[in-house]
Short mmCIF file of N, CA and C in Angstrom, two decimals:
data_model
loop_
_atom_site.label_atom_id
_atom_site.label_comp_id
_atom_site.label_asym_id
_atom_site.label_seq_id
_atom_site.Cartn_x
_atom_site.Cartn_y
_atom_site.Cartn_z
N MET A 1 0.84 -1.47 0.19
CA MET A 1 -0.05 0.22 -0.06
C MET A 1 0.62 1.18 0.09
N PRO A 2 0.68 2.10 -1.24
CA PRO A 2 1.43 3.61 -1.38
C PRO A 2 1.44 4.62 0.56
N ASP A 3 2.70 4.53 0.76
CA ASP A 3 2.54 5.49 1.88
C ASP A 3 2.97 7.07 1.04
N ILE A 4 2.00 7.94 2.34
CA ILE A 4 2.26 9.63 1.79
C ILE A 4 3.16 9.94 3.10
N LEU A 5 4.47 10.58 3.09
CA LEU A 5 5.26 10.74 4.06
C LEU A 5 4.58 11.97 4.53
N VAL A 6 4.44 12.12 6.10
CA VAL A 6 3.64 13.07 6.47
C VAL A 6 5.07 13.56 7.47
N LEU A 7 5.80 14.65 7.31
CA LEU A 7 6.80 14.98 8.25
C LEU A 7 7.03 16.23 8.34
N TYR A 8 7.23 16.45 10.08
CA TYR A 8 7.31 17.33 10.34
C TYR A 8 8.35 17.71 11.44
N TYR A 9 7.93 18.81 12.39
CA TYR A 9 8.80 19.31 13.40
C TYR A 9 7.67 20.21 14.26
N SER A 10 7.64 19.32 15.33
CA SER A 10 6.58 19.91 16.47
C SER A 10 7.40 20.24 17.94
N ARG A 11 7.43 21.57 18.40
CA ARG A 11 7.84 21.82 19.69
C ARG A 11 6.73 21.89 20.90
N ASN A 12 5.44 21.84 20.74
CA ASN A 12 4.53 22.26 21.98
C ASN A 12 3.32 21.01 21.67
N GLY A 13 3.39 20.62 20.33
CA GLY A 13 2.15 19.64 20.05
C GLY A 13 1.10 20.39 18.91
N SER A 14 1.42 21.57 18.96
CA SER A 14 0.22 21.72 17.74
C SER A 14 0.33 21.13 16.19
N VAL A 15 1.80 21.06 15.67
CA VAL A 15 1.96 20.64 14.49
C VAL A 15 1.76 19.18 14.42
N ALA A 16 2.40 18.47 15.37
CA ALA A 16 1.80 17.22 15.64
C ALA A 16 0.53 16.64 15.51
N ARG A 17 0.23 17.73 16.36
CA ARG A 17 -1.78 17.44 16.12
C ARG A 17 -2.74 17.19 14.65
N LEU A 18 -2.10 18.65 14.15
CA LEU A 18 -1.93 18.82 13.04
C LEU A 18 -1.62 17.64 11.74
N ALA A 19 -0.52 16.99 11.81
CA ALA A 19 0.13 16.01 11.08
C ALA A 19 -0.98 14.72 11.70
N ARG A 20 -2.02 14.59 12.45
CA ARG A 20 -2.39 13.33 12.88
C ARG A 20 -3.59 13.19 12.21
N GLN A 21 -4.77 14.71 12.01
CA GLN A 21 -5.63 15.03 11.12
C GLN A 21 -5.24 14.68 9.85
N ILE A 22 -4.35 15.34 9.46
CA ILE A 22 -4.01 14.96 7.99
C ILE A 22 -3.53 13.34 7.70
N ALA A 23 -3.09 12.56 8.72
CA ALA A 23 -2.99 11.12 8.28
C ALA A 23 -4.46 10.68 8.42
N ARG A 24 -5.25 11.18 9.21
CA ARG A 24 -6.73 10.34 9.08
C ARG A 24 -7.14 10.58 7.78
N GLY A 25 -6.99 11.91 7.27
CA GLY A 25 -7.46 12.39 5.92
C GLY A 25 -7.14 11.47 4.59
N ILE A 26 -6.05 10.81 4.80
CA ILE A 26 -5.28 10.04 4.12
C ILE A 26 -5.75 9.02 4.38
N GLY A 27 -5.72 8.21 5.37
CA GLY A 27 -6.26 7.05 5.28
C GLY A 27 -7.56 7.27 5.10
N GLU A 28 -8.43 8.07 4.51
CA GLU A 28 -9.63 7.83 4.23
C GLU A 28 -9.90 7.48 2.61
N VAL A 29 -8.59 8.39 2.22
CA VAL A 29 -8.60 7.52 0.32
C VAL A 29 -8.01 6.06 0.04
N ASP A 30 -9.34 5.29 -0.36
CA ASP A 30 -8.90 3.87 -0.90
C ASP A 30 -7.47 3.67 -1.47
N GLY A 31 -6.61 2.36 -0.54
CA GLY A 31 -5.14 1.99 -1.09
C GLY A 31 -4.00 2.65 -0.84
N MET A 32 -4.11 3.89 0.08
CA MET A 32 -3.37 5.11 0.60
C MET A 32 -3.52 4.77 2.36
N GLN A 33 -2.23 5.15 2.92
CA GLN A 33 -1.58 4.99 3.85
C GLN A 33 -0.84 6.21 4.52
N ALA A 34 -0.64 7.00 5.85
CA ALA A 34 0.15 7.67 6.02
C ALA A 34 1.37 7.07 7.09
N ARG A 35 2.54 8.04 6.52
CA ARG A 35 3.89 7.43 7.56
C ARG A 35 4.13 8.85 8.09
N LEU A 36 3.82 8.59 9.51
CA LEU A 36 4.32 9.95 10.24
C LEU A 36 5.63 9.66 10.43
N ARG A 37 6.37 11.23 9.95
CA ARG A 37 7.81 11.02 10.92
C ARG A 37 8.04 12.23 11.23
N THR A 38 9.28 12.61 12.08
CA THR A 38 9.27 14.14 12.58
C THR A 38 11.26 14.31 12.53
N VAL A 39 11.36 15.18 12.72
CA VAL A 39 12.62 15.54 12.47
C VAL A 39 13.43 15.88 13.76
N PRO A 40 14.83 15.40 14.02
CA PRO A 40 15.19 15.74 15.65
C PRO A 40 15.44 17.48 15.66
N PRO A 41 15.44 17.55 16.81
CA PRO A 41 15.94 19.37 17.38
C PRO A 41 17.29 19.61 16.79
N VAL A 42 17.62 20.77 16.74
CA VAL A 42 19.02 21.09 16.49
C VAL A 42 19.27 22.15 17.70
N ALA A 43 20.61 22.44 18.10
CA ALA A 43 21.27 23.48 18.71
C ALA A 43 22.58 23.90 17.97
N ALA A 44 22.69 25.10 18.69
CA ALA A 44 23.97 26.23 17.96
C ALA A 44 25.16 25.16 18.45
N VAL A 45 24.98 24.40 19.65
CA VAL A 45 26.32 23.68 20.08
C VAL A 45 25.44 22.53 20.68
N THR A 46 26.36 21.51 20.12
CA THR A 46 25.78 20.26 20.56
C THR A 46 26.42 19.57 21.40
N GLN A 47 25.95 18.98 22.73
CA GLN A 47 26.77 18.44 23.99
C GLN A 47 26.92 17.24 23.90
N GLN A 48 25.13 16.48 22.87
CA GLN A 48 25.20 15.58 23.29
C GLN A 48 24.05 15.27 21.77
N ALA A 49 24.47 13.41 21.65
CA ALA A 49 24.10 13.71 20.63
C ALA A 49 22.18 13.16 20.49
N ALA A 50 21.46 13.35 19.69
CA ALA A 50 20.46 13.14 19.85
C ALA A 50 19.91 11.74 20.11
N PRO A 51 18.55 11.18 20.74
CA PRO A 51 18.91 10.03 20.87
C PRO A 51 18.15 8.92 19.28
N PRO A 52 18.51 7.92 19.12
CA PRO A 52 18.53 7.38 18.00
C PRO A 52 16.74 7.42 17.09
N VAL A 53 16.11 7.46 18.65
CA VAL A 53 14.71 7.36 18.46
C VAL A 53 13.75 8.33 19.19
N PRO A 54 13.28 9.04 18.94
CA PRO A 54 12.56 9.97 20.15
C PRO A 54 11.52 9.58 21.05
N GLU A 55 11.87 10.08 22.27
CA GLU A 55 11.17 9.48 23.84
C GLU A 55 9.48 8.97 23.22
N ASP A 56 9.08 10.04 22.46
CA ASP A 56 7.33 9.43 22.25
C ASP A 56 7.16 10.21 21.08
N GLY A 57 5.77 9.92 20.07
CA GLY A 57 5.73 10.00 19.17
C GLY A 57 6.20 9.51 17.86
N ALA A 58 6.04 10.42 16.83
CA ALA A 58 6.69 9.48 15.42
C ALA A 58 7.84 9.33 15.72
N PRO A 59 8.53 8.26 14.90
CA PRO A 59 10.06 8.51 14.63
C PRO A 59 11.01 9.38 13.82
N TYR A 60 11.85 9.44 14.01
CA TYR A 60 12.88 10.16 13.17
C TYR A 60 12.76 10.01 11.70
N VAL A 61 12.76 10.64 11.10
CA VAL A 61 12.54 10.15 9.37
C VAL A 61 14.26 10.01 8.71
N ASP A 62 14.25 8.97 8.39
CA ASP A 62 14.91 8.39 7.15
C ASP A 62 15.52 8.50 5.34
N ARG A 63 15.93 9.02 5.28
CA ARG A 63 16.22 9.36 3.80
C ARG A 63 15.62 8.32 3.08
N ALA A 64 15.17 6.91 3.51
CA ALA A 64 14.62 6.09 2.66
C ALA A 64 13.20 6.10 2.78
N ASP A 65 12.40 6.90 3.96
CA ASP A 65 11.33 7.72 3.50
C ASP A 65 10.68 7.97 2.70
N LEU A 66 11.94 9.36 2.48
CA LEU A 66 11.42 9.88 1.02
C LEU A 66 11.52 9.63 -0.37
N ALA A 67 12.52 8.53 -0.76
CA ALA A 67 12.49 7.17 -1.67
C ALA A 67 11.18 6.59 -1.72
N GLU A 68 10.51 6.12 -0.71
CA GLU A 68 9.83 5.08 -0.67
C GLU A 68 8.13 6.13 -0.54
N CYS A 69 8.23 7.44 -0.37
CA CYS A 69 6.93 8.11 -0.54
C CYS A 69 6.13 8.33 -1.32
N ALA A 70 5.26 7.97 -1.43
CA ALA A 70 4.31 8.10 -2.87
C ALA A 70 3.68 10.04 -3.08
N GLY A 71 3.88 10.75 -2.07
CA GLY A 71 3.59 12.10 -1.71
C GLY A 71 4.11 12.39 -0.68
N LEU A 72 3.92 13.77 -0.09
CA LEU A 72 4.97 14.44 1.02
C LEU A 72 3.87 15.42 1.71
N LEU A 73 3.71 15.52 2.87
CA LEU A 73 2.96 16.59 3.24
C LEU A 73 4.20 17.19 4.16
N LEU A 74 4.66 18.42 4.25
CA LEU A 74 5.68 18.61 5.55
C LEU A 74 5.21 19.76 6.56
N GLY A 75 5.69 19.97 7.69
CA GLY A 75 4.81 20.99 8.76
C GLY A 75 5.79 21.27 9.50
N SER A 76 5.57 22.67 10.25
CA SER A 76 6.10 23.00 10.80
C SER A 76 5.97 24.24 11.95
N PRO A 77 6.36 24.51 12.76
CA PRO A 77 5.29 25.77 13.46
C PRO A 77 6.28 27.24 12.73
N THR A 78 5.57 28.58 12.67
CA THR A 78 5.96 29.43 12.43
C THR A 78 7.27 29.84 12.96
N ARG A 79 8.33 30.32 12.27
CA ARG A 79 9.22 30.92 12.94
C ARG A 79 9.85 32.18 12.24
N PHE A 80 8.73 33.37 12.80
CA PHE A 80 9.39 34.52 12.15
C PHE A 80 8.89 34.72 10.55
N GLY A 81 7.64 34.09 9.92
CA GLY A 81 7.47 33.83 8.71
C GLY A 81 7.95 32.74 8.09
N ASN A 82 8.37 31.62 8.64
CA ASN A 82 9.57 30.83 7.85
C ASN A 82 9.52 29.72 8.84
N MET A 83 9.50 28.36 8.24
CA MET A 83 10.01 27.25 8.79
C MET A 83 10.96 27.04 10.47
N ALA A 84 10.41 26.23 11.30
CA ALA A 84 11.37 26.10 12.23
C ALA A 84 12.57 25.92 11.72
N ALA A 85 14.11 25.71 12.66
CA ALA A 85 15.24 25.40 12.15
C ALA A 85 15.35 23.87 12.04
N PRO A 86 15.13 23.36 12.62
CA PRO A 86 15.42 21.80 12.77
C PRO A 86 14.63 21.16 11.39
N LEU A 87 13.23 21.62 10.65
CA LEU A 87 12.95 21.09 9.63
C LEU A 87 13.60 22.00 8.36
N LYS A 88 14.16 23.02 8.71
CA LYS A 88 15.23 23.47 7.46
C LYS A 88 16.41 22.76 7.02
N HIS A 89 17.26 22.38 8.47
CA HIS A 89 18.44 21.84 8.48
C HIS A 89 18.41 20.48 7.52
N PHE A 90 17.37 20.00 8.28
CA PHE A 90 16.93 18.63 7.71
C PHE A 90 17.00 19.05 5.99
N LEU A 91 15.79 20.10 5.72
CA LEU A 91 16.06 19.90 4.13
C LEU A 91 17.43 20.31 3.52
N ASP A 92 17.92 21.02 4.39
CA ASP A 92 19.41 21.85 3.89
C ASP A 92 20.16 20.37 3.28
N GLY A 93 20.11 19.65 3.83
CA GLY A 93 20.55 18.21 4.08
C GLY A 93 20.50 17.27 2.92
N LEU A 94 19.56 17.61 2.35
CA LEU A 94 19.01 16.55 0.78
C LEU A 94 19.75 16.79 -0.62
N GLY A 95 20.61 17.61 -0.60
CA GLY A 95 21.45 17.62 -1.84
C GLY A 95 21.37 16.55 -2.56
N ALA A 96 21.81 15.34 -1.93
CA ALA A 96 21.74 13.83 -3.15
C ALA A 96 20.63 13.60 -3.51
N GLU A 97 19.10 13.62 -2.71
CA GLU A 97 18.16 13.66 -2.98
C GLU A 97 17.88 14.49 -4.46
N TRP A 98 18.28 15.65 -4.03
CA TRP A 98 17.39 16.71 -4.67
C TRP A 98 18.09 16.43 -6.64
N ALA A 99 19.63 16.07 -6.07
CA ALA A 99 20.33 15.66 -7.87
C ALA A 99 19.74 14.34 -8.12
N SER A 100 19.44 13.70 -7.70
CA SER A 100 18.91 12.30 -8.10
C SER A 100 17.67 12.12 -8.07
N GLY A 101 16.83 13.54 -8.07
CA GLY A 101 15.27 13.66 -8.24
C GLY A 101 14.24 12.46 -7.86
N THR A 102 14.79 12.31 -6.10
CA THR A 102 14.08 11.42 -5.49
C THR A 102 12.52 11.94 -5.63
N LEU A 103 12.18 13.24 -4.90
CA LEU A 103 10.91 13.65 -4.98
C LEU A 103 10.32 14.05 -6.31
N VAL A 104 11.35 14.37 -7.19
CA VAL A 104 10.52 14.65 -8.54
C VAL A 104 9.13 14.01 -8.63
N GLY A 105 7.74 14.82 -9.06
CA GLY A 105 6.77 14.38 -9.59
C GLY A 105 5.87 13.92 -8.41
N LYS A 106 5.96 13.53 -7.58
CA LYS A 106 5.35 13.67 -6.33
C LYS A 106 4.61 14.82 -5.64
N PRO A 107 3.67 14.79 -5.29
CA PRO A 107 2.41 15.83 -5.07
C PRO A 107 2.99 16.07 -3.51
N ALA A 108 2.93 17.11 -3.26
CA ALA A 108 3.09 17.74 -1.64
C ALA A 108 2.41 19.05 -1.56
N ALA A 109 2.49 18.70 -0.22
CA ALA A 109 2.07 20.15 0.22
C ALA A 109 2.29 20.86 1.56
N VAL A 110 2.23 21.22 2.37
CA VAL A 110 2.71 21.63 3.79
C VAL A 110 1.16 22.63 4.90
N PHE A 111 1.92 22.30 5.88
CA PHE A 111 1.13 22.53 7.21
C PHE A 111 2.04 23.39 8.36
N THR A 112 1.13 24.32 9.25
CA THR A 112 1.81 25.15 10.27
C THR A 112 1.10 25.60 11.34
N SER A 113 1.58 26.22 11.93
CA SER A 113 0.98 26.18 13.17
C SER A 113 1.40 27.68 13.86
N THR A 114 0.69 28.64 14.56
CA THR A 114 1.36 29.87 14.76
C THR A 114 0.60 30.24 16.54
N ALA A 115 1.30 30.97 17.08
CA ALA A 115 0.37 31.47 18.61
C ALA A 115 -0.40 32.55 17.97
N THR A 116 -0.59 33.51 17.34
CA THR A 116 -1.21 34.03 16.86
C THR A 116 -1.84 34.23 15.81
N GLN A 117 -3.36 35.03 15.11
CA GLN A 117 -4.18 34.78 13.80
C GLN A 117 -2.88 35.26 12.69
N HIS A 118 -2.32 36.41 13.12
CA HIS A 118 -1.61 37.04 12.00
C HIS A 118 0.29 36.78 12.47
N GLY A 119 0.73 35.49 12.56
CA GLY A 119 1.38 35.38 13.44
C GLY A 119 2.54 34.72 11.96
N GLY A 120 2.25 34.92 10.72
CA GLY A 120 2.91 34.43 9.45
C GLY A 120 2.76 32.92 9.18
N GLN A 121 1.26 32.56 9.47
CA GLN A 121 1.15 31.49 8.72
C GLN A 121 1.22 31.10 7.28
N GLU A 122 0.74 32.43 6.46
CA GLU A 122 0.84 32.24 5.26
C GLU A 122 2.35 32.39 4.79
N ALA A 123 3.21 33.53 5.09
CA ALA A 123 4.64 33.22 4.79
C ALA A 123 5.14 32.27 4.98
N THR A 124 5.14 31.49 5.85
CA THR A 124 5.34 29.78 6.60
C THR A 124 5.23 28.79 5.49
N LEU A 125 4.02 28.77 5.34
CA LEU A 125 3.64 28.20 4.11
C LEU A 125 3.94 28.24 2.75
N LEU A 126 4.34 29.83 2.35
CA LEU A 126 4.82 29.46 0.83
C LEU A 126 6.25 30.06 0.91
N THR A 127 7.04 29.74 2.01
CA THR A 127 8.72 29.59 2.04
C THR A 127 8.50 28.03 2.29
N MET A 128 7.75 27.52 2.66
CA MET A 128 8.11 26.13 2.78
C MET A 128 7.73 25.24 1.60
N LEU A 129 7.10 25.79 0.66
CA LEU A 129 6.92 25.37 -0.79
C LEU A 129 8.33 25.62 -1.55
N VAL A 130 9.00 26.71 -1.46
CA VAL A 130 10.63 26.41 -2.07
C VAL A 130 10.87 25.37 -2.01
N PRO A 131 11.53 24.82 -1.31
CA PRO A 131 12.35 23.84 -1.88
C PRO A 131 11.55 22.74 -2.11
N LEU A 132 10.29 22.64 -1.61
CA LEU A 132 9.65 21.28 -2.30
C LEU A 132 9.74 21.83 -3.91
N LEU A 133 9.28 23.21 -4.38
CA LEU A 133 9.24 23.55 -5.91
C LEU A 133 11.40 22.78 -6.39
N HIS A 134 11.97 22.91 -5.60
CA HIS A 134 13.79 22.71 -6.44
C HIS A 134 13.26 21.77 -6.21
N HIS A 135 12.86 20.64 -5.59
CA HIS A 135 12.82 19.03 -5.38
C HIS A 135 12.35 18.58 -6.71
N GLY A 136 11.44 19.37 -7.51
CA GLY A 136 10.01 19.00 -8.28
C GLY A 136 8.96 18.34 -7.87
N CYS A 137 8.73 18.62 -7.33
CA CYS A 137 7.07 18.01 -6.53
C CYS A 137 6.27 18.78 -6.94
N VAL A 138 4.74 18.24 -7.35
CA VAL A 138 4.00 18.70 -7.56
C VAL A 138 3.09 19.17 -6.32
N ILE A 139 2.66 20.32 -6.41
CA ILE A 139 2.43 21.48 -5.35
C ILE A 139 1.12 21.43 -5.17
N ALA A 140 0.48 21.34 -4.13
CA ALA A 140 -1.22 21.08 -3.82
C ALA A 140 -1.57 22.09 -2.52
N GLY A 141 -3.06 22.63 -3.14
CA GLY A 141 -3.18 23.60 -1.89
C GLY A 141 -4.53 23.09 -1.35
N ILE A 142 -5.20 24.24 -0.57
CA ILE A 142 -6.80 23.38 -0.10
C ILE A 142 -7.45 24.41 -1.04
N PRO A 143 -8.26 23.76 -1.70
CA PRO A 143 -9.09 24.55 -2.88
C PRO A 143 -10.20 25.20 -2.18
N TYR A 144 -10.71 26.45 -2.63
CA TYR A 144 -12.25 26.97 -1.52
C TYR A 144 -13.73 26.18 -2.20
N THR A 145 -13.29 24.81 -2.78
CA THR A 145 -14.37 23.88 -2.70
C THR A 145 -14.53 23.44 -1.75
N GLU A 146 -13.70 23.69 -0.36
CA GLU A 146 -13.70 23.02 0.88
C GLU A 146 -14.73 23.95 1.75
N PRO A 147 -15.73 24.27 2.41
CA PRO A 147 -16.49 25.28 3.03
C PRO A 147 -15.37 25.49 4.04
N ALA A 148 -15.02 24.90 4.66
CA ALA A 148 -14.59 25.68 6.09
C ALA A 148 -13.23 26.36 5.92
N LEU A 149 -12.88 26.53 4.66
CA LEU A 149 -12.20 27.50 4.34
C LEU A 149 -12.65 28.96 3.82
N THR A 150 -13.80 29.42 3.76
CA THR A 150 -14.28 30.64 4.06
C THR A 150 -15.37 30.93 5.45
N THR A 151 -15.34 29.62 6.19
CA THR A 151 -16.00 29.95 7.65
C THR A 151 -15.30 29.93 8.70
N THR A 152 -13.77 29.23 8.39
CA THR A 152 -12.73 29.23 9.82
C THR A 152 -12.78 30.65 10.66
N ARG A 153 -12.54 30.50 11.66
CA ARG A 153 -12.32 31.64 12.25
C ARG A 153 -11.02 31.61 13.32
N GLY A 154 -10.08 30.46 12.96
CA GLY A 154 -8.91 29.90 13.33
C GLY A 154 -8.11 29.78 11.70
N GLY A 155 -7.13 28.89 12.08
CA GLY A 155 -6.49 28.28 10.83
C GLY A 155 -7.15 27.85 9.38
N GLY A 156 -6.19 27.62 8.44
CA GLY A 156 -6.67 27.18 7.32
C GLY A 156 -6.46 28.46 6.17
N THR A 157 -5.57 27.77 5.00
CA THR A 157 -5.39 28.86 4.08
C THR A 157 -5.77 27.90 2.66
N PRO A 158 -5.96 28.62 1.47
CA PRO A 158 -5.51 28.08 0.27
C PRO A 158 -3.93 27.34 0.25
N TYR A 159 -2.74 27.92 1.18
CA TYR A 159 -1.83 27.68 0.71
C TYR A 159 -1.52 26.27 1.33
N GLY A 160 -2.08 25.79 2.50
CA GLY A 160 -1.99 24.30 3.01
C GLY A 160 -2.76 24.98 4.74
N ALA A 161 -2.88 23.52 5.00
CA ALA A 161 -3.56 23.52 6.68
C ALA A 161 -2.70 24.06 7.76
N SER A 162 -3.36 25.21 8.56
CA SER A 162 -3.05 25.63 9.93
C SER A 162 -3.87 25.70 10.85
N HIS A 163 -2.85 26.08 11.80
CA HIS A 163 -3.85 26.28 13.34
C HIS A 163 -3.53 27.51 13.84
N VAL A 164 -4.09 27.96 14.52
CA VAL A 164 -4.06 28.87 15.94
C VAL A 164 -3.96 28.60 17.28
N ALA A 165 -2.77 28.75 17.80
CA ALA A 165 -2.25 28.28 18.73
C ALA A 165 -3.38 29.06 20.44
N GLY A 166 -2.47 30.17 19.78
CA GLY A 166 -3.40 31.64 20.86
C GLY A 166 -2.57 31.48 22.13
N GLN A 167 -2.94 32.73 22.99
CA GLN A 167 -2.20 33.22 23.83
C GLN A 167 -1.61 31.83 24.83
N GLN A 168 -2.75 31.05 25.08
CA GLN A 168 -2.80 29.73 26.45
C GLN A 168 -2.05 28.40 25.53
N ASP A 169 -1.24 28.78 24.04
CA ASP A 169 -0.77 27.58 23.51
C ASP A 169 -1.42 26.39 23.26
N ASP A 170 -2.94 26.31 23.13
CA ASP A 170 -3.82 25.21 23.03
C ASP A 170 -3.29 24.35 21.67
N PRO A 171 -2.47 23.32 21.82
CA PRO A 171 -2.27 22.10 20.50
C PRO A 171 -3.45 21.59 19.89
N GLN A 172 -4.96 21.93 20.63
CA GLN A 172 -6.17 21.35 19.34
C GLN A 172 -6.37 21.86 18.73
N PRO A 173 -6.19 21.48 17.84
CA PRO A 173 -7.20 22.11 16.47
C PRO A 173 -8.60 22.58 16.51
N THR A 174 -9.25 23.71 16.03
CA THR A 174 -10.64 23.65 16.24
C THR A 174 -10.93 22.88 14.91
N GLU A 175 -12.23 22.89 14.74
CA GLU A 175 -13.20 21.45 14.03
C GLU A 175 -13.04 21.74 12.65
N ASP A 176 -12.90 23.33 12.48
CA ASP A 176 -12.53 23.82 11.16
C ASP A 176 -11.02 23.51 10.74
N GLU A 177 -10.25 23.39 11.67
CA GLU A 177 -8.61 23.62 11.39
C GLU A 177 -8.22 21.86 11.06
N ALA A 178 -9.50 20.97 11.78
CA ALA A 178 -8.99 19.55 11.68
C ALA A 178 -9.64 19.12 10.02
N MET A 179 -10.80 20.05 10.19
CA MET A 179 -11.71 19.60 8.80
C MET A 179 -10.55 19.63 7.57
N LEU A 180 -10.15 21.11 7.64
CA LEU A 180 -8.95 21.05 6.47
C LEU A 180 -7.78 20.39 6.44
N ALA A 181 -7.51 20.13 7.36
CA ALA A 181 -6.31 18.98 7.77
C ALA A 181 -6.53 18.01 7.04
N ARG A 182 -7.57 16.99 7.68
CA ARG A 182 -7.87 16.08 6.87
C ARG A 182 -8.07 16.02 5.43
N ALA A 183 -8.42 17.42 4.73
CA ALA A 183 -9.22 17.23 3.30
C ALA A 183 -7.55 17.68 2.62
N LEU A 184 -6.78 18.40 3.62
CA LEU A 184 -5.41 18.30 2.41
C LEU A 184 -4.97 16.94 2.49
N GLY A 185 -5.20 16.04 3.85
CA GLY A 185 -4.19 14.96 3.65
C GLY A 185 -5.42 14.29 2.42
N ARG A 186 -6.34 13.92 2.37
CA ARG A 186 -7.20 13.74 1.06
C ARG A 186 -6.62 13.74 0.02
N ARG A 187 -6.58 15.27 -0.53
CA ARG A 187 -5.82 15.69 -1.60
C ARG A 187 -4.74 15.52 -2.09
N ILE A 188 -3.60 15.29 -1.11
CA ILE A 188 -2.49 14.38 -1.77
C ILE A 188 -2.56 12.77 -1.59
N ALA A 189 -3.14 12.58 -0.84
CA ALA A 189 -3.44 10.93 -1.21
C ALA A 189 -3.89 10.82 -2.50
N THR A 190 -5.23 11.70 -2.95
CA THR A 190 -5.85 11.33 -4.24
C THR A 190 -4.95 11.29 -5.54
N LEU A 191 -4.29 12.71 -5.16
CA LEU A 191 -3.44 12.88 -6.51
C LEU A 191 -2.58 11.93 -6.62
N ALA A 192 -1.78 11.22 -5.14
CA ALA A 192 -0.45 10.35 -5.30
C ALA A 192 -1.32 9.52 -6.59
N ALA A 193 -2.46 8.76 -6.01
CA ALA A 193 -3.07 7.35 -5.96
C ALA A 193 -3.21 7.51 -8.04
N LYS A 194 -3.59 8.90 -7.81
CA LYS A 194 -4.01 9.31 -9.74
C LYS A 194 -2.72 9.23 -10.45
N LEU A 195 -1.68 9.95 -9.97
CA LEU A 195 -0.23 9.94 -10.61
C LEU A 195 0.47 8.56 -10.59
N GLY A 196 0.68 7.89 -9.75
CA GLY A 196 0.83 6.27 -9.51
C GLY A 196 0.06 5.36 -10.77
N ALA A 197 -1.19 5.96 -10.99
CA ALA A 197 -1.79 4.90 -11.94
C ALA A 197 -1.52 5.10 -13.25
#
């Protein structure tokens, strides 16, 4: 059964919860399944190597995950209108995959979470798409045929799924945010199935 790689970095749980909603949407497409993976944290000064397996949550990504996937969803919290350093660090190390065309022709999309409504969600989503374009991915967003896109009071954009955690840093997506995340998962899985046919 083809896997859709849901690759993310999550510091406080919001992005991880969006990833699980996306995975649910992928699972709603016949013959498709989600493969949840994360990236290890990075530090300016490393005193101790990261453990080979995270203490909880999704396992760390392996380069084989990229080669084996039929599609990719990339998620990160927003850092000043851009993706967080751990995800950027991982992507910056994919020169061999870029040169060999590992991701060429695979459908891809992005998702994010911010603390505030205007905390840089759309800028982050757009900047996360740039490396995917360099890798030759087929980029998809959320079309306005999804009703929640016009009614959401939280996250959710045509550029990708998103979540507003708020001042209390609530990691739980709203009903609209969860619905749009599942819709994005279904969209990438459906495209992967069509492209793989």
